[in-house]
Each structure stands twice: as structure tokens, then as C-alpha cells.
Short mmCIF file of C-alpha atoms in Angstrom, two decimals:
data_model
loop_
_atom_site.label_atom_id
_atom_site.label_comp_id
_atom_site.label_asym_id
_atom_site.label_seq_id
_atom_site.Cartn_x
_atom_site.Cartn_y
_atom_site.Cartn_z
CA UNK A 2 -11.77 -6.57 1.06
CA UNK A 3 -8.18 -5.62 0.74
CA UNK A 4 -6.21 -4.78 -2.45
CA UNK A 5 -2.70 -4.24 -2.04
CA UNK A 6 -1.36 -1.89 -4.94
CA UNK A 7 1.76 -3.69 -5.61
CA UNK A 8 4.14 -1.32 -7.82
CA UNK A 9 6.97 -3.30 -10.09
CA UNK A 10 10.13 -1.26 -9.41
CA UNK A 11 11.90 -1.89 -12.97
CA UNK A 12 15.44 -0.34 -11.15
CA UNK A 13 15.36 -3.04 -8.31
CA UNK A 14 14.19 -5.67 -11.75
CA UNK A 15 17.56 -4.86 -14.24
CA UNK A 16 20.05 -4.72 -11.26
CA UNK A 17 19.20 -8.17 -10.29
CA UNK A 18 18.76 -8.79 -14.42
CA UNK A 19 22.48 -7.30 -14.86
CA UNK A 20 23.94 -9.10 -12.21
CA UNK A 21 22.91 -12.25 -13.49
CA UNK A 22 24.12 -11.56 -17.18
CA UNK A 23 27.95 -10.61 -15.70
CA UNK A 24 28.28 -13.43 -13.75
CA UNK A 25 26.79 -15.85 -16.05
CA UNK A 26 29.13 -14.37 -18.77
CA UNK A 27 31.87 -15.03 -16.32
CA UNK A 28 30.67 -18.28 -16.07
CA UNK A 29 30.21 -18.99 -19.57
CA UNK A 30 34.23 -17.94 -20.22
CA UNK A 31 35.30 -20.15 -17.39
CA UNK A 32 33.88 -23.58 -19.24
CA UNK A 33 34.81 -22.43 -22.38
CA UNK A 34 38.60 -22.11 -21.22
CA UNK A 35 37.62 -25.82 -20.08
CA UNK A 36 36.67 -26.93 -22.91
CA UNK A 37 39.80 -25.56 -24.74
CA UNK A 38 42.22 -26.00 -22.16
CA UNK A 39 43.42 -30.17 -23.14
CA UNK A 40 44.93 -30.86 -19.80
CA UNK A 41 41.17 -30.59 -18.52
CA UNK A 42 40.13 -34.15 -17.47
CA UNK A 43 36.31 -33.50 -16.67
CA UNK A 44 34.43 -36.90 -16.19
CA UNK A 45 30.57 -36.92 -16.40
CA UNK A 46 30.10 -40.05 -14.82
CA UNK A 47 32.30 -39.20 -11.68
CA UNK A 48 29.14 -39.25 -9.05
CA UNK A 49 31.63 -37.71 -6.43
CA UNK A 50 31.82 -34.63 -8.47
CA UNK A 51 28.06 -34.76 -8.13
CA UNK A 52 27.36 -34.88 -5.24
CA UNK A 53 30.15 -32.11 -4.60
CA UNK A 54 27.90 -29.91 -6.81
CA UNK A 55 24.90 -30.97 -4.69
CA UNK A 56 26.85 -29.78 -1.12
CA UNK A 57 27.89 -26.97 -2.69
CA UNK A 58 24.72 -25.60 -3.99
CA UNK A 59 23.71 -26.47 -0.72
CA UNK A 60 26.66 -24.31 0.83
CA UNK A 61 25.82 -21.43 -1.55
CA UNK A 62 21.95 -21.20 -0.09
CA UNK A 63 23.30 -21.25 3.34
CA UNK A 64 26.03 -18.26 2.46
CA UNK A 65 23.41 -16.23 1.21
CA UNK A 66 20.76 -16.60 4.15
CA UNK A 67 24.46 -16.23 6.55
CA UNK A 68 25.15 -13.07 4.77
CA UNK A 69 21.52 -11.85 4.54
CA UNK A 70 21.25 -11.85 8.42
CA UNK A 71 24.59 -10.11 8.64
CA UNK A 72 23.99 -7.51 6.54
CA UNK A 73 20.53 -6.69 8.00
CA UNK A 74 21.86 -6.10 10.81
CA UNK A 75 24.11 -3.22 9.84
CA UNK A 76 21.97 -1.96 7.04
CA UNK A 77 18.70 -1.23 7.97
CA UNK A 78 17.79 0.43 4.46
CA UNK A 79 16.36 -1.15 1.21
CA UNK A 80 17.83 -0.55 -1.22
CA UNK A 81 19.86 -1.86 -4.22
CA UNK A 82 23.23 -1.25 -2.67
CA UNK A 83 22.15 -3.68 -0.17
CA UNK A 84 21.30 -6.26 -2.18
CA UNK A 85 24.87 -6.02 -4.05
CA UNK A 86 26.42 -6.14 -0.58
CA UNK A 87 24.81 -9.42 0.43
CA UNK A 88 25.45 -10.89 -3.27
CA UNK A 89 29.36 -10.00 -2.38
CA UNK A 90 29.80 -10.95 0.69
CA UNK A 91 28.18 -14.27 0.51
CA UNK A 92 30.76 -14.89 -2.08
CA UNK A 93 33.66 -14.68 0.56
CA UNK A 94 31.30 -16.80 3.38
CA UNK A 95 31.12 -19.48 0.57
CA UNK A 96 34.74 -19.03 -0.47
CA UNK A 97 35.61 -19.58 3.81
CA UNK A 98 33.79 -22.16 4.26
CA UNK A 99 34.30 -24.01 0.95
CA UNK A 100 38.17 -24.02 1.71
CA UNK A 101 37.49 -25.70 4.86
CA UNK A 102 35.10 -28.00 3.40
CA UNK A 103 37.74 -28.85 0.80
CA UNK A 104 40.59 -28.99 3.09
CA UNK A 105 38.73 -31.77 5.07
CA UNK A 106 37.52 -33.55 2.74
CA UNK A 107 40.77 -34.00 1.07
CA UNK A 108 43.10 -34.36 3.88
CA UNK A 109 40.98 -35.73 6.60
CA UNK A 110 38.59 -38.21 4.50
CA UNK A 111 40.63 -39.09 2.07
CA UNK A 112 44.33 -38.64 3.72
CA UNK A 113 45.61 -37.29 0.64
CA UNK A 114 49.04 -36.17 1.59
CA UNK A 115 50.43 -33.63 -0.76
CA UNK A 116 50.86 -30.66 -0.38
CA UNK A 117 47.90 -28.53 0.17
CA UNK A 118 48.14 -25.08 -2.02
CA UNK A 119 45.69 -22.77 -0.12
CA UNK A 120 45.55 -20.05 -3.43
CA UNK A 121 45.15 -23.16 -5.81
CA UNK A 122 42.22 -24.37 -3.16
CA UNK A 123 40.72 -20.69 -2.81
CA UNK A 124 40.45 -20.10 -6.62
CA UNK A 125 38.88 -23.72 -7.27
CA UNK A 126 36.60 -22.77 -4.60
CA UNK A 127 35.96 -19.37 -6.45
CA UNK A 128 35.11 -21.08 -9.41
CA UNK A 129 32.46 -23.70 -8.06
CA UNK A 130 31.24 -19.96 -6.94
CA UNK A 131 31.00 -18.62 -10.34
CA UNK A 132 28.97 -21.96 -11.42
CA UNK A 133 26.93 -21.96 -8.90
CA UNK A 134 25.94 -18.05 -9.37
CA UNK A 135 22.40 -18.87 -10.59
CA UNK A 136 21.72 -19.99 -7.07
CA UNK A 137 23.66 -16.92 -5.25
CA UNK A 138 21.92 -14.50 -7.25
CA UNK A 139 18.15 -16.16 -7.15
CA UNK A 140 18.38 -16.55 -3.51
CA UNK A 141 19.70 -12.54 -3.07
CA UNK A 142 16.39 -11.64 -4.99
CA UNK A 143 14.53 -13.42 -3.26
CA UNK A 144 15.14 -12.10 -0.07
CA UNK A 145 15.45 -8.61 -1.00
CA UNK A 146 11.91 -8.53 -2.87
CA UNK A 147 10.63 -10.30 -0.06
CA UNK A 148 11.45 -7.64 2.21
CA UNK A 149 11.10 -5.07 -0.15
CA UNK A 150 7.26 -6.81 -0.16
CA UNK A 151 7.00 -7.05 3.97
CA UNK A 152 8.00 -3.01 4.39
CA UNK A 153 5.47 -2.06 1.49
CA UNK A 154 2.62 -3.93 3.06
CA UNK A 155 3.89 -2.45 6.56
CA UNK A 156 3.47 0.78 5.13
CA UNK A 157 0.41 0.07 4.09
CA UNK A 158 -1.43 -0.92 7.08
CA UNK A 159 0.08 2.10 8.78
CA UNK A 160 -1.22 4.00 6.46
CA UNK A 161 -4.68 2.35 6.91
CA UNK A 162 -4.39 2.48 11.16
CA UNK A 163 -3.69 6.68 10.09
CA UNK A 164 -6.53 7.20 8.36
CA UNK A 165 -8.56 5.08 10.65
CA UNK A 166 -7.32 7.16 13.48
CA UNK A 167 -8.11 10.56 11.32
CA UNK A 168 -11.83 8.90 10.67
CA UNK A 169 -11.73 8.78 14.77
CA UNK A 170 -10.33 12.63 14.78
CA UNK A 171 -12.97 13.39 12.16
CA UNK A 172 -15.76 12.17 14.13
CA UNK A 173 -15.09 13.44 17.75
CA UNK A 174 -14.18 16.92 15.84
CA UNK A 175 -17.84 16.39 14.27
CA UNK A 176 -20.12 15.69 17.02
CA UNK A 177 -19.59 18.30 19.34
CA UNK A 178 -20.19 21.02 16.51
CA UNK A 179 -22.97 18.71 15.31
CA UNK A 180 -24.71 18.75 18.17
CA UNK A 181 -24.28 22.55 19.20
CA UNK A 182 -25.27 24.19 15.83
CA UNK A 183 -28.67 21.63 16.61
CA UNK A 184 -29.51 22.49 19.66
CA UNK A 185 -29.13 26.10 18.79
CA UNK A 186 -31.86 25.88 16.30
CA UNK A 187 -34.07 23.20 18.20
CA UNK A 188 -33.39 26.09 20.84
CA UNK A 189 -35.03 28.59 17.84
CA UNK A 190 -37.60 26.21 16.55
CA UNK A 191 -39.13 26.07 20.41
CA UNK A 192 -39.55 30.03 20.35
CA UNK A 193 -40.90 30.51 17.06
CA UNK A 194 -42.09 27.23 15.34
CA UNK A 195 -43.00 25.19 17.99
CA UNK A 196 -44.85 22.46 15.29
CA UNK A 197 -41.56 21.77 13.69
CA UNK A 198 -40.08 20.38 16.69
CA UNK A 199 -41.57 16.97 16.27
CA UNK A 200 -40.12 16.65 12.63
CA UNK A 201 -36.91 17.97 13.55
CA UNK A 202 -36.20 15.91 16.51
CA UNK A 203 -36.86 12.76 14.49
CA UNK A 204 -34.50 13.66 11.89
CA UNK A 205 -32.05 14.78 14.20
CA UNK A 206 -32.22 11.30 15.87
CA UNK A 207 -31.90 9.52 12.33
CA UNK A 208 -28.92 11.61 11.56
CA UNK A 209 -27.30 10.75 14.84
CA UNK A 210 -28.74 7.28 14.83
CA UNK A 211 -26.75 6.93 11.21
CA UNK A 212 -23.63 8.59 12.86
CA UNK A 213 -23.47 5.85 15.88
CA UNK A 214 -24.42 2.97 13.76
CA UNK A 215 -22.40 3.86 10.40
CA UNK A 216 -19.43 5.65 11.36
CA UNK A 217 -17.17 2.62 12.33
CA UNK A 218 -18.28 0.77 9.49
CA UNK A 219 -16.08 0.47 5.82
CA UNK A 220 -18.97 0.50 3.62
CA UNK A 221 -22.91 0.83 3.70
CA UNK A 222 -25.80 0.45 0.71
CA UNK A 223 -25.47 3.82 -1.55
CA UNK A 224 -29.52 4.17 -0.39
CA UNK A 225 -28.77 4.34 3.23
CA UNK A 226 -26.59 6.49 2.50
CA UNK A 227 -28.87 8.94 0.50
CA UNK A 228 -31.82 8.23 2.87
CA UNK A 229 -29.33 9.86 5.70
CA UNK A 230 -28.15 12.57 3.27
CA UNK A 231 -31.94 13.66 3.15
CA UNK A 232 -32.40 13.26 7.01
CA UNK A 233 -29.05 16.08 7.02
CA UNK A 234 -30.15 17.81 4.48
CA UNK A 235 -33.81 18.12 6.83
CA UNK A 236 -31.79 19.69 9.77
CA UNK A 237 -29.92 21.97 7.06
CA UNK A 238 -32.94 23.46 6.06
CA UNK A 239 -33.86 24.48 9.44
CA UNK A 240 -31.12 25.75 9.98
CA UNK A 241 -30.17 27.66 6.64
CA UNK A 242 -33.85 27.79 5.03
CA UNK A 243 -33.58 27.30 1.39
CA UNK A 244 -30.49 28.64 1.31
CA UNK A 245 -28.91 25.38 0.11
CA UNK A 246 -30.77 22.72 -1.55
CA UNK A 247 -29.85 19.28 -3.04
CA UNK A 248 -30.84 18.29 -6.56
CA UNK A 249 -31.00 14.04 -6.44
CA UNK A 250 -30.71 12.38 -10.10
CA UNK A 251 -29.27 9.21 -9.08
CA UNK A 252 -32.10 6.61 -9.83
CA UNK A 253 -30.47 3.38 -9.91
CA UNK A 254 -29.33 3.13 -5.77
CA UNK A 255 -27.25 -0.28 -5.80
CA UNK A 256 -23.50 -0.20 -5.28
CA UNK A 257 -21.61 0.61 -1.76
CA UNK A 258 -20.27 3.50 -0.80
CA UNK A 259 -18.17 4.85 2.52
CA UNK A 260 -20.51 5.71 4.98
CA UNK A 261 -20.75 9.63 5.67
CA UNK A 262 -18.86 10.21 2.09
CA UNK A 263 -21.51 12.24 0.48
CA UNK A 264 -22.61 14.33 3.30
CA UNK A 265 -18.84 15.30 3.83
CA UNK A 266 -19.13 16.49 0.27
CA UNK A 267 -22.18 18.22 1.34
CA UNK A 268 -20.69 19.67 4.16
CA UNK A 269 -17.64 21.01 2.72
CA UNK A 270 -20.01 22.88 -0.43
CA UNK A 271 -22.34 24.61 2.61
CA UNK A 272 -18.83 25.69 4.65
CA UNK A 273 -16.73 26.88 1.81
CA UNK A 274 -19.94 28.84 -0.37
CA UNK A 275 -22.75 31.03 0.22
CA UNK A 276 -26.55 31.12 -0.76
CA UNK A 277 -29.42 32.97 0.23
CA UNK A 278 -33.07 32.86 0.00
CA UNK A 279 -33.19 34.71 -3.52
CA UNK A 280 -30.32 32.68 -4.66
CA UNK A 281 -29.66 29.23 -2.85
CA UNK A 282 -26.50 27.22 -3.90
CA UNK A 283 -27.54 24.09 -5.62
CA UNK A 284 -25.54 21.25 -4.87
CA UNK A 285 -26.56 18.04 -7.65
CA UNK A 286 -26.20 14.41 -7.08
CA UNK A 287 -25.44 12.28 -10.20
CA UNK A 288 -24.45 9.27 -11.22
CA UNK A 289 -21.42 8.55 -13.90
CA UNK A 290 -20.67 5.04 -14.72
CA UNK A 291 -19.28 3.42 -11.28
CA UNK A 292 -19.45 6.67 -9.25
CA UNK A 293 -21.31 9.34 -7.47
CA UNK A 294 -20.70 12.69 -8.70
CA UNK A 295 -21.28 16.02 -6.81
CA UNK A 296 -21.21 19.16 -7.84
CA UNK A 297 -21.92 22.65 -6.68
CA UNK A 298 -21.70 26.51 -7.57
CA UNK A 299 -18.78 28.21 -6.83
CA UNK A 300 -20.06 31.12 -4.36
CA UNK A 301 -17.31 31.00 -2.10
CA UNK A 302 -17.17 32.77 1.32
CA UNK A 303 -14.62 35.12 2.29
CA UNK A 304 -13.03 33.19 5.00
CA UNK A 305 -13.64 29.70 6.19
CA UNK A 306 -11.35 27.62 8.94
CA UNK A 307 -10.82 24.92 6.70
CA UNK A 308 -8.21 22.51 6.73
CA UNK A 309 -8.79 20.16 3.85
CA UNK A 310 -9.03 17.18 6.51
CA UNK A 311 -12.55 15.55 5.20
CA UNK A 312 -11.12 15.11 1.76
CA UNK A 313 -8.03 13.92 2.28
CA UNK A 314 -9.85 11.52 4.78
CA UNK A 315 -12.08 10.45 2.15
CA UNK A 316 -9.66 10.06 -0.56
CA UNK A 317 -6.87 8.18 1.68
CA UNK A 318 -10.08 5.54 2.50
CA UNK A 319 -10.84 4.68 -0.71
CA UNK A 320 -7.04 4.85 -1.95
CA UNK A 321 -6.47 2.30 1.12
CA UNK A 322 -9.12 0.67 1.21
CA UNK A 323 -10.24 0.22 -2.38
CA UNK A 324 -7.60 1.02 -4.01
CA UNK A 325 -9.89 3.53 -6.17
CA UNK A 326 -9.31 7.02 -6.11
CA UNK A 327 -11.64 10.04 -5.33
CA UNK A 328 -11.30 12.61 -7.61
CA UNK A 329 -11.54 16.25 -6.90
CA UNK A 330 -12.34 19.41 -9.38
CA UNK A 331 -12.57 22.47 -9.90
CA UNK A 332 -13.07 24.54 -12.66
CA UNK A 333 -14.15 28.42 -12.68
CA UNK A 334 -17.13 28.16 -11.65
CA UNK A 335 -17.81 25.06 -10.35
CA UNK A 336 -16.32 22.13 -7.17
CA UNK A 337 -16.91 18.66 -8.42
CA UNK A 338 -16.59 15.52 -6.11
CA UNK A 339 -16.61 12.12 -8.29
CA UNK A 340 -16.89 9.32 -5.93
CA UNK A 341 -16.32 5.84 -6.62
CA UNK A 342 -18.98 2.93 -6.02
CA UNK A 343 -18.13 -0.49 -4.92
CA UNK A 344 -20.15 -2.93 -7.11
CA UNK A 345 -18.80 -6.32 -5.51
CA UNK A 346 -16.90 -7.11 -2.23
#
């Protein structure tokens, strides 16, 4: 599923807005000195004049997509200043190419053989311009919120190929540790509990099992996802003892979640705190509304390595993703994790 977080820029909105109101107000004056002006001799029925209007509008369309591609080329940015330039300019392409238009149309199809008066041609030209702004203006929007539309959705896939490539970091960064602090105690477990080899190996296999199977993936069930926390948490235990222990509440287990999202959470609570035997650090799993929640003590260690790199990762996925955010808290005493579910796809 993709959601595209499409933000209204109001600036880009009122320029465009602004525009319009000028040079329809510049319109507006130019038919009411028309109107006033009793040498004017405008006749509605003259189909010629029609079908003028028709090749200019026509003209006007073609000056702005003329101008667009001129203008992109040396003004790579995106901005509002752009958008003015192209509005401009396609003015004087119109204006060029309207006098020529109007030149042969008088004196070639028609053989009209006064005198032609180039400034009385260019500002009649100018002022089929200024009627025909609606259709300058429109068509400069439209290009510029279309490629204001085509970078932000280039953005965003980079973003998403990013923070796939940081999932790919994560997990190479992951396994190699994974499997070394493992070993070590399987290495343990062989010289002094021999009987809890079985156990461990199978969860060890379930957690790495998960790893292969899950890690690529954008979502699994919430339930796989706890019945692998537990498998973790298994291999924790050997590891640590009691020294860490997770307190489940969540009772209802549909929804999605991203795979390895709660056992990053986990993760992070046993690197950055400390427990012991006498007093292990209790990390809770609850559910509020649409999300996972978890929370731990605050028992931090003196000095850990971290970089901050699983939550960002987590948070960029579902920001991407899902457009849902992951929030993170902390109060005095306590880290809190609220994670968001994914009811439907």
C-alpha cells in the first residue's frame, strides 16, 4: 500500500491566485474602455473573429508549453520565481508569433494593402494576450504543480530506496553480532547446562528462521510477530538470566505490524539500561487503540555505542510507508515506544 502525503503549499496557491486577479483586472479595464470608447465597432456575429479567438487560444497553449521547455532548461529550481518567468515570457513568444500570424493573415490571405503599423499590430496582439490570460495563467499552473508533484513523489521514493537500503545496513550490522553473542552462550550452555542446549538451539533457529523469512518483508501478523519476540526473548534469558523480562498484556493479536519492530524496541531497552537478578528491568507490552506500546524503566548504563539508527529506521518505515508515525518518549523515569498497527491494507 502506498500513501503519498501530499502537502498544499498555500504560497505556491495565492501567487498563482494573485496573478490571475491582476491580469483579469487588466482585462476587465480593457473591455470596459471598449465598451465606452464609441468608435469601437465589435460585431458578435463576425465568425472570423471567432475563430481568431479559437487560433489564438490555441497559440497561447502552445507559448506556454514553448516557454515552459525553455525555461526548464535554464532553471532547474522550483520555485515561484519560475513560474512568473514562464507566465512572462510566454507573453512575448505569443506576442512574436501573433504578429506574424497577423501580418500573414492580413497581407498574404487577404492582400490588404495598407500600410502595416507594426506598434498598432504588437499592442492588438498584446491585448488578445490580456483576454486570453485565463488560458496563460491555467496552463503555467498546471505545469508548475505538476512538476512541483513529479519532484515530491521523486523524493519520496528516494526516501523509501534510503530506508530500504538502511533496513539492508540494519540487518547485515545485526547478524554477525547476533550470531556471535549466541554462539558464545551455546558455547556456555555446552560446559555447564548441557540439557538446555536442545531448547536453545530450537529457539535460536526460530529467531533466525523469522530473520531470513521476515526481514525483507513490509508487514507480518502482530502474532508472528510476538510469537518471535518470545523465541528472542528465550535466547535473552540465557544469555542475561532474569535480568530482563517482558510483561505481555496485549490480548487481542490482529492488526499488522513491521516485521522485527518490537524486538528493535526490545533491543534498544536491554542496550541502553541495566538489570540484575535482584532487580530485572521490566519491559511491558500494551495495547492503546491502533498501536503497540512499549515501555521500560529507565536504568540506563553508563556508556553504550549507540547511534539512534533502529529508531530512526523504524520511524522513517512507517512515515514512508504508512504514512503513520512512531512515536518516541521519555519522561523521568521511563522510555516509551508507541507503535502503530495496520488494520487494513
Amino acid at each position: 500500500m502506498k500513501v503519498f502525503n501530499q502537502k498544499i503549499n498555500i504560497k505556491q496557491i495565492l501567487v498563482v491566485i494573485i496573478l490571475l486577479l491582476i491580469s483579469n483586472s487588466a482585462k476587465i479595464f480593457m473591455f470596459y474602455s471598449l465598451r465606452t470608447n464609441s468608435t469601437s465597432d465589435i460585431d458578435f456575429y463576425d465568425y472570423f473573429d471567432h475563430f481568431s479567438v479559437l487560433i489564438f487560444s490555441i497559440l497561447s497553449v502552445l507559448s506556454v508549453l514553448v516557454s515552459w521547455k525553455f525555461i526548464n532548461k535554464i532553471d532547474v529550481t522550483n520555485t515561484i520565481l519560475k513560474f512568473v518567468k514562464v507566465y512572462v515570457f510566454s507573453f512575448f513568444i505569443f506576442t512574436f508569433i501573433g504578429v506574424i500570424i497577423d501580418y500573414v493573415v492580413l497581407h498574404v490571405l487577404l492582400s490588404n494593402k495598407l500600410e502595416y503599423d507594426i506598434i498598432g499590430r504588437i499592442i492588438n496582439t498584446l491585448s488578445v494576450a490580456f483576454i486570453l490570460v485565463d488560458i496563460f495563467a491555467l496552463t503555467s499552473a498546471f505545469l508548475y504543480f505538476r512538476q512541483s508533484q513529479k519532484i515530491a513523489l521523486e523524493l519520496e521514493q528516494a526516501e523509501k530506496e534510503k530506508a530500504t537500503i538502511q533496513s539492508q545496513m540494519l540487518q547485515k550490522n545485526l547478524e554477525p553480532h547476533f550470531l556471535f553473542n549466541n554462539l558464545s552462550v551455546l558455547s556456555g550452555l555446552a560446559r555447564k547446562k548441557p540439557d538446555q542446549i536442545e531448547d536453545f538451539i530450537d529457539d535460536f533457529s526460530d529467531v533466525y528462521r523469522y530473520y531470513l523469512n521476515h526481514g525483507k518483508k513490509q508487514i507480518v501478523e502482530l502474532k508472528d510477530e510476538l510469537s518471535f519476540l518470545i523465541s528472542y526473548m528465550n535466547l535473552m534469558e540465557k544469555r542475561f538470566g532474569n535480568t530482563y523480562q517482558i510483561e505481555n498484556s496485549i490480548e487481542n493479536t490482529n492488526g499488522l505490524i513491521i516485521p522485527c519492530s518490537l524486538q528493535l524496541c526490545v533491543e534498544n531497552a536491554i542496550k541502553h539500561n541495566k538489570g540484575s537478578e535482584e532487580n530485572p528491568l521490566l519491559i511491558s507490552l500494551s495495547q492503546k487503540e491502533n498501536s503497540i506500546v512499549v515501555k521500560n524503566k529507565l536504568n540506563k548504563v553508563d556508556f553504550t555505542l549507540g547511534t539512534g539508527t533502529g529508531n530512526d529506521y523504524l520511524k522513517r518505515q512507517y512515515q514512508l510507508n504508512f504514512n503513520k508515525e512512531v512515536i518516541f518518549t521519555e519522561t523521568n523515569n521511563e522510555f516509551i515506544v508507541e507503535i502503530p498497527l495496520i488494520i487494513e491494507i
